[in-house]
Amino acid sequence: MQDKTHLVDEITGHRRMRRNRKADWTRRLVQENRLTVDDLIWPIFVIPGQNIVDPIAAMPGVNRMTVDRAVEAAREAADLGIPAIATFPNIEMHLRDETGSNALEANNLINQVTEAIKKAVPNIGIITDVALDPFTSHGHDGILRGNEIVNDETVEQICRAAVLQADAGSDIIAPSEMMDGRIGAIRRALDAAGHQSVGIMSYATKFASGFYGPYREAISTGGLLKGDKKSYYIDPANGTEAIRDAALDVEEGADMLMVKPGLPYLDICWRIKEAFGIPTFAYQVSGEYTQVKAAAMNGWIDGERVMMETLLCFKRAGCDGILTYFAPEVARILARA
Ligand code: PBG
């Protein structure tokens, strides 16, 4: 009688991968990556008014909140151990114009919420985006002149907006508009205003993606957008170009880099981390969130399991943290475990 083990050749017999997978304890011993609450950044949407929590239809479970309610949310996040939040304002339509001038109001909605959260919840980090899209009547991230998003004029304006955000208490400025030269310019502007300790998290590789759809509903820019953002965001086909763009941001003084969207771009996360060894983040954007939620609501996937798996995969791809709308839900699950 032939011994059954001989059906597998000798080499394979010496290298059985399953030996380390055989029990829960072996699996825990060899686990390479772990997700913790320290990996989470929670993006929140802010609206004007008082005591309103307004659900976003395309993002089940995500709300727009007035400043007072955003402060409560920030407190809850801090209590859960979430290190930082990222704020996105839904600016009233009558305040939006061609150049996004409301971004230059010291007391605009984004600065109001920063000030309020800083005061009430001083131990949570606040990350603010300086792109102009919440403020423009055309939904573009920069100033539109004719058919062109003008680079240098936009950079000048976001530098001023960045200083105001830092004045209001923002800890990290996160420019998402992909204009050339912005990181160096923001660094100089912050330093000149005495904000040496305010950091810059560059949306270094932001792709022209369809995954931003629900976000545009959240801040009401969807119907406004004329054309698309392909003249400033990166083509999803291009990996090497993204690394080159990230290299410029590192040179210009970015403290952290971000990849956006997240899951479809894990190769970019990995390449950035390998190339620069700089703190690297991914933004699991609105459309990624919605995909998981929608499938889970239909009973087609196990939503909680898929949520946790996606976030762990960012860690495996070299990310130091993830901006995710799942943050409070995940933090609660991690606290339970
Ligand atoms: C634009 C901006 C976008 C997101 C955040 N800031 C993309 C866009 O509107 O083109 C997307 C975030 C998300 O989809 O979750 N500055």
Coordinates of C-alpha atoms and ligand atoms in Angstrom, one line a residue:
M1 CA 0.0 0.0 0.0
Q2 CA 1.3 3.4 -0.9
D3 CA 1.5 5.9 2.0
K4 CA -0.8 8.8 1.1
T5 CA 1.7 11.5 1.9
H6 CA 3.8 10.3 -1.0
L7 CA 1.1 11.6 -3.3
V8 CA 2.6 15.0 -2.5
D9 CA 6.3 15.3 -3.5
E10 CA 9.0 15.5 -0.9
I11 CA 9.7 19.2 -1.5
T12 CA 6.1 20.2 -0.9
G13 CA 6.0 18.0 2.2
H14 CA 8.8 20.1 3.7
R15 CA 7.0 23.3 3.0
R16 CA 3.4 22.9 4.0
M17 CA 2.1 26.4 4.4
R18 CA -0.9 25.1 6.2
R19 CA 1.1 24.2 9.3
N20 CA 1.1 27.9 10.4
R21 CA -2.6 28.2 9.6
K22 CA -3.8 25.2 11.5
A23 CA -5.2 26.9 14.7
D24 CA -6.3 30.2 15.9
W25 CA -3.2 30.5 18.0
T26 CA -0.8 29.8 15.2
R27 CA -2.6 32.2 13.0
R28 CA -2.4 34.9 15.7
L29 CA 1.3 34.2 16.1
V30 CA 2.1 34.7 12.4
Q31 CA -0.2 37.6 11.7
E32 CA 1.8 40.3 9.9
N33 CA -0.5 43.2 10.1
R34 CA -3.1 44.5 12.5
L35 CA -5.6 47.3 12.3
T36 CA -5.9 49.4 15.4
V37 CA -7.9 52.5 16.3
D38 CA -4.7 54.5 15.9
D39 CA -4.9 53.9 12.2
L40 CA -8.2 55.8 11.7
I41 CA -9.0 59.3 10.5
W42 CA -12.7 60.1 10.4
P43 CA -13.9 62.5 7.6
I44 CA -17.0 64.4 8.6
F45 CA -19.4 66.7 6.8
V46 CA -20.4 70.1 8.2
I47 CA -23.5 72.2 7.5
P48 CA -24.6 75.6 8.7
G49 CA -27.3 75.9 11.3
Q50 CA -28.0 74.5 14.8
N51 CA -28.7 71.0 16.1
I52 CA -29.1 69.3 12.7
V53 CA -28.0 65.9 11.7
D54 CA -28.9 65.3 8.1
P55 CA -28.5 61.9 6.5
I56 CA -26.7 61.6 3.1
A57 CA -28.8 59.3 1.0
A58 CA -25.9 57.9 -1.1
M59 CA -23.9 57.2 2.0
P60 CA -26.1 55.2 4.4
G61 CA -25.0 55.8 8.0
V62 CA -23.2 59.1 7.2
N63 CA -24.6 62.5 8.1
R64 CA -24.0 66.1 7.6
M65 CA -23.9 67.9 10.9
T66 CA -24.1 71.4 12.2
V67 CA -21.1 72.7 14.1
D68 CA -22.6 71.9 17.6
R69 CA -23.3 68.3 16.5
A70 CA -19.9 68.0 14.9
V71 CA -18.4 68.9 18.2
E72 CA -20.3 66.1 19.8
A73 CA -19.2 63.7 17.1
A74 CA -15.6 64.8 17.6
R75 CA -15.9 64.2 21.4
E76 CA -17.3 60.7 20.7
A77 CA -14.4 60.0 18.3
A78 CA -11.8 61.2 20.8
D79 CA -13.5 58.9 23.5
L80 CA -13.2 56.0 21.1
G81 CA -9.5 56.8 20.6
I82 CA -9.7 57.9 17.0
P83 CA -6.6 60.2 16.6
A84 CA -7.9 62.7 14.1
I85 CA -10.9 63.9 12.1
A86 CA -11.0 65.5 8.7
T87 CA -13.7 68.2 8.1
F88 CA -15.5 69.0 4.9
P89 CA -18.0 71.9 4.7
N90 CA -21.2 72.1 2.8
I91 CA -21.2 75.8 2.1
E92 CA -24.5 77.6 1.4
M93 CA -25.1 78.1 -2.3
H94 CA -25.3 81.9 -2.1
L95 CA -21.8 82.0 -0.7
R96 CA -20.3 80.1 -3.6
D97 CA -18.8 82.0 -6.5
E98 CA -16.4 81.7 -9.4
T99 CA -13.2 82.1 -7.3
G100 CA -14.4 80.4 -4.1
S101 CA -13.9 83.7 -2.2
N102 CA -15.6 82.3 1.0
A103 CA -12.5 80.2 1.5
L104 CA -10.8 83.5 2.4
E105 CA -13.3 84.4 5.1
A106 CA -11.7 83.9 8.5
N107 CA -15.0 82.9 10.1
N108 CA -16.3 80.6 7.3
L109 CA -17.9 77.3 8.1
I110 CA -14.8 75.2 8.0
N111 CA -12.9 77.6 10.3
Q112 CA -15.9 77.8 12.7
V113 CA -16.0 74.0 13.1
T114 CA -12.2 73.9 13.6
E115 CA -12.4 76.5 16.3
A116 CA -15.3 74.9 18.1
I117 CA -13.8 71.4 18.1
K118 CA -10.3 72.7 19.1
K119 CA -11.9 74.4 22.1
A120 CA -14.2 71.6 23.2
V121 CA -12.0 68.5 22.3
P122 CA -8.4 69.7 22.3
N123 CA -7.0 66.2 22.2
I124 CA -8.2 65.2 18.7
G125 CA -6.3 66.1 15.6
I126 CA -8.0 68.3 13.0
I127 CA -7.1 67.9 9.4
T128 CA -8.5 70.5 7.0
D129 CA -8.7 70.3 3.2
V130 CA -7.9 73.5 1.4
A131 CA -9.3 72.7 -2.1
L132 CA -11.8 75.3 -3.3
D133 CA -14.5 72.9 -4.5
P134 CA -16.9 73.5 -1.5
F135 CA -16.7 77.2 -2.2
T136 CA -16.9 77.5 -6.0
S137 CA -20.1 77.9 -8.0
H138 CA -18.7 75.5 -10.6
G139 CA -17.6 72.7 -8.2
H140 CA -13.9 72.8 -9.4
D141 CA -11.1 72.7 -6.9
G142 CA -9.5 75.8 -8.3
I143 CA -10.2 79.1 -9.9
L144 CA -11.8 78.8 -13.3
R145 CA -10.8 81.4 -15.9
G146 CA -12.5 80.7 -19.2
N147 CA -12.1 77.0 -19.6
E148 CA -9.0 76.7 -17.5
I149 CA -8.4 76.0 -13.9
V150 CA -5.6 78.5 -13.4
N151 CA -2.8 77.0 -11.4
D152 CA -0.7 79.7 -9.8
E153 CA -3.6 82.0 -8.9
T154 CA -5.3 79.0 -7.2
V155 CA -2.1 78.2 -5.3
E156 CA -1.9 81.7 -4.0
Q157 CA -5.5 81.6 -2.8
I158 CA -5.2 78.2 -1.1
C159 CA -2.1 79.4 0.7
R160 CA -4.2 82.2 2.2
A161 CA -7.0 79.8 3.0
A162 CA -4.4 77.4 4.6
V163 CA -3.1 80.2 6.9
L164 CA -6.7 81.0 8.0
Q165 CA -7.4 77.4 8.7
A166 CA -4.2 77.2 10.8
D167 CA -5.2 80.4 12.6
A168 CA -8.5 78.7 13.5
G169 CA -6.6 75.7 15.0
S170 CA -6.2 73.2 12.2
D171 CA -3.3 70.8 13.0
I172 CA -2.7 69.5 9.5
I173 CA -3.4 71.2 6.2
A174 CA -4.4 68.7 3.5
P175 CA -4.5 70.2 0.0
S176 CA -6.5 68.0 -2.3
E177 CA -6.7 70.1 -5.5
M178 CA -3.6 68.8 -7.2
M179 CA -2.2 72.2 -8.4
D180 CA 1.5 72.2 -9.2
G181 CA 3.8 73.7 -6.6
R182 CA 1.2 73.9 -3.8
I183 CA 3.0 72.0 -1.1
G184 CA 6.1 74.2 -1.1
A185 CA 3.9 77.3 -1.4
I186 CA 1.7 76.3 1.6
R187 CA 4.8 75.4 3.7
R188 CA 6.3 78.9 3.1
A189 CA 3.0 80.6 3.8
L190 CA 2.4 78.7 7.0
D191 CA 6.0 79.4 8.2
A192 CA 5.7 83.0 7.4
A193 CA 2.6 83.2 9.5
G194 CA 4.3 81.5 12.4
H195 CA 2.6 78.1 11.9
Q196 CA 5.8 76.0 11.8
S197 CA 4.2 73.2 13.8
V198 CA 1.2 72.9 11.5
G199 CA 1.8 69.9 9.2
I200 CA 0.9 69.1 5.6
M201 CA -0.7 65.9 4.5
S202 CA -0.6 66.0 0.7
Y203 CA -3.3 64.4 -1.3
A204 CA -0.2 63.5 -3.4
T205 CA -1.8 61.1 -5.7
K206 CA -5.4 62.0 -6.3
F207 CA -6.9 60.2 -9.3
A208 CA -9.6 61.4 -11.6
S209 CA -12.0 58.8 -10.2
G210 CA -15.7 57.8 -10.4
F211 CA -15.5 56.8 -6.7
Y212 CA -16.1 60.4 -5.5
G213 CA -19.7 60.4 -6.6
P214 CA -21.5 60.3 -3.2
Y215 CA -19.1 62.9 -1.7
R216 CA -20.3 65.3 -4.3
E217 CA -23.8 64.7 -3.1
A218 CA -22.6 65.2 0.5
I219 CA -21.3 68.7 -0.1
S220 CA -23.7 69.5 -2.9
T221 CA -21.2 70.0 -5.7
G222 CA -22.5 67.2 -7.9
G223 CA -25.0 69.2 -9.9
L224 CA -22.6 72.1 -10.2
L225 CA -19.6 70.6 -11.7
K226 CA -18.9 71.7 -15.3
G227 CA -16.9 69.2 -17.2
D228 CA -14.5 67.0 -15.2
K229 CA -11.3 67.2 -13.2
K230 CA -9.0 65.4 -15.6
S231 CA -6.8 68.5 -16.2
Y232 CA -5.6 68.3 -12.6
Y233 CA -6.2 64.9 -11.1
I234 CA -4.1 61.9 -12.2
D235 CA -5.3 59.4 -14.9
P236 CA -6.2 56.1 -13.2
A237 CA -4.0 54.4 -15.8
N238 CA -0.8 56.0 -14.6
G239 CA 1.2 54.6 -11.7
T240 CA 4.7 56.0 -12.5
E241 CA 3.3 59.5 -13.0
A242 CA 1.7 59.3 -9.6
I243 CA 5.1 58.4 -8.0
R244 CA 6.7 61.3 -9.8
D245 CA 4.0 63.7 -8.5
A246 CA 4.5 62.3 -4.9
A247 CA 8.2 62.8 -5.2
L248 CA 7.7 66.5 -5.9
D249 CA 5.5 66.8 -2.8
V250 CA 8.1 65.1 -0.6
E251 CA 10.8 67.5 -2.0
E252 CA 8.5 70.5 -1.3
G253 CA 8.1 69.5 2.3
A254 CA 5.0 67.3 2.7
D255 CA 5.0 65.6 6.1
M256 CA 2.6 62.9 5.1
L257 CA 1.3 61.6 1.7
M258 CA -2.1 60.3 0.9
V259 CA -3.4 58.1 -1.9
K260 CA -7.0 58.6 -3.1
P261 CA -9.1 56.7 -3.8
G262 CA -7.9 53.8 -1.6
L263 CA -8.6 50.2 -2.4
P264 CA -8.3 50.3 -6.2
Y265 CA -4.9 52.0 -5.7
L266 CA -3.1 49.8 -3.2
D267 CA -0.2 49.4 -5.7
I268 CA 0.3 53.2 -5.4
C269 CA 0.3 53.0 -1.6
W270 CA 2.9 50.3 -1.7
R271 CA 5.1 52.1 -4.2
I272 CA 5.0 55.4 -2.3
K273 CA 5.9 53.7 1.0
E274 CA 8.7 51.8 -0.6
A275 CA 10.0 54.8 -2.5
F276 CA 9.9 57.5 0.2
G277 CA 9.5 55.8 3.6
I278 CA 7.2 58.7 4.5
P279 CA 4.0 58.3 6.6
T280 CA 1.5 57.2 3.9
F281 CA -2.2 57.3 4.2
A282 CA -5.1 56.2 2.0
Y283 CA -8.5 57.8 1.6
Q284 CA -11.2 55.1 1.4
V285 CA -13.5 57.5 -0.4
S286 CA -17.3 57.8 -0.5
G287 CA -17.9 55.4 -3.4
E288 CA -15.8 52.7 -1.7
Y289 CA -17.8 53.2 1.5
T290 CA -21.1 53.1 -0.5
Q291 CA -20.2 49.9 -2.3
V292 CA -19.7 48.0 0.9
K293 CA -22.8 49.5 2.5
A294 CA -25.1 48.9 -0.4
A295 CA -24.0 45.3 -0.9
A296 CA -24.4 44.7 2.8
M297 CA -27.8 46.3 3.0
N298 CA -28.9 43.9 0.2
G299 CA -27.6 41.0 2.2
W300 CA -25.1 40.2 -0.6
I301 CA -22.0 40.5 1.5
D302 CA -21.1 40.4 5.2
G303 CA -20.7 44.2 5.6
E304 CA -18.8 44.2 8.8
R305 CA -16.4 41.5 7.7
V306 CA -15.7 43.2 4.3
M307 CA -15.3 46.6 6.1
M308 CA -12.6 45.2 8.4
E309 CA -10.9 43.3 5.6
T310 CA -10.6 46.4 3.4
L311 CA -9.0 48.4 6.2
L312 CA -6.6 45.6 7.0
C313 CA -5.6 45.4 3.4
F314 CA -4.5 49.1 3.5
K315 CA -2.2 48.1 6.3
R316 CA -0.7 45.3 4.3
A317 CA -0.1 47.7 1.5
G318 CA 2.1 49.8 3.7
C319 CA -0.4 52.4 4.9
D320 CA 0.2 54.1 8.2
G321 CA -3.5 55.0 8.4
I322 CA -6.7 55.3 6.6
L323 CA -9.3 58.1 6.2
T324 CA -12.5 56.2 6.3
Y325 CA -16.2 57.0 6.9
F326 CA -16.3 53.6 8.8
A327 CA -14.0 55.0 11.5
P328 CA -16.4 55.2 14.5
E329 CA -18.0 51.9 13.5
V330 CA -14.6 50.2 13.3
A331 CA -13.4 51.8 16.5
R332 CA -16.4 50.4 18.4
I333 CA -15.7 46.9 17.0
L334 CA -12.0 47.1 17.9
A335 CA -12.9 48.3 21.4
R336 CA -15.2 45.2 21.8
A337 CA -12.5 42.8 20.6
Ligands
PBG1 C1 -12.1 67.6 -3.8 C2 -12.5 66.5 -2.9 C3 -13.0 65.2 -3.4 C4 -13.2 64.4 -2.2 C5 -12.7 65.2 -1.1 N1 -12.3 66.4 -1.6 C6 -13.2 64.7 -4.7 C7 -14.0 65.5 -5.7 O1 -15.0 66.1 -5.4 O2 -13.5 65.5 -6.8 C8 -13.7 63.1 -2.3 C9 -14.0 62.4 -1.0 C10 -14.8 61.2 -1.1 O3 -15.3 60.8 -2.2 O4 -15.0 60.6 -0.1 N2 -11.3 68.5 -3.3

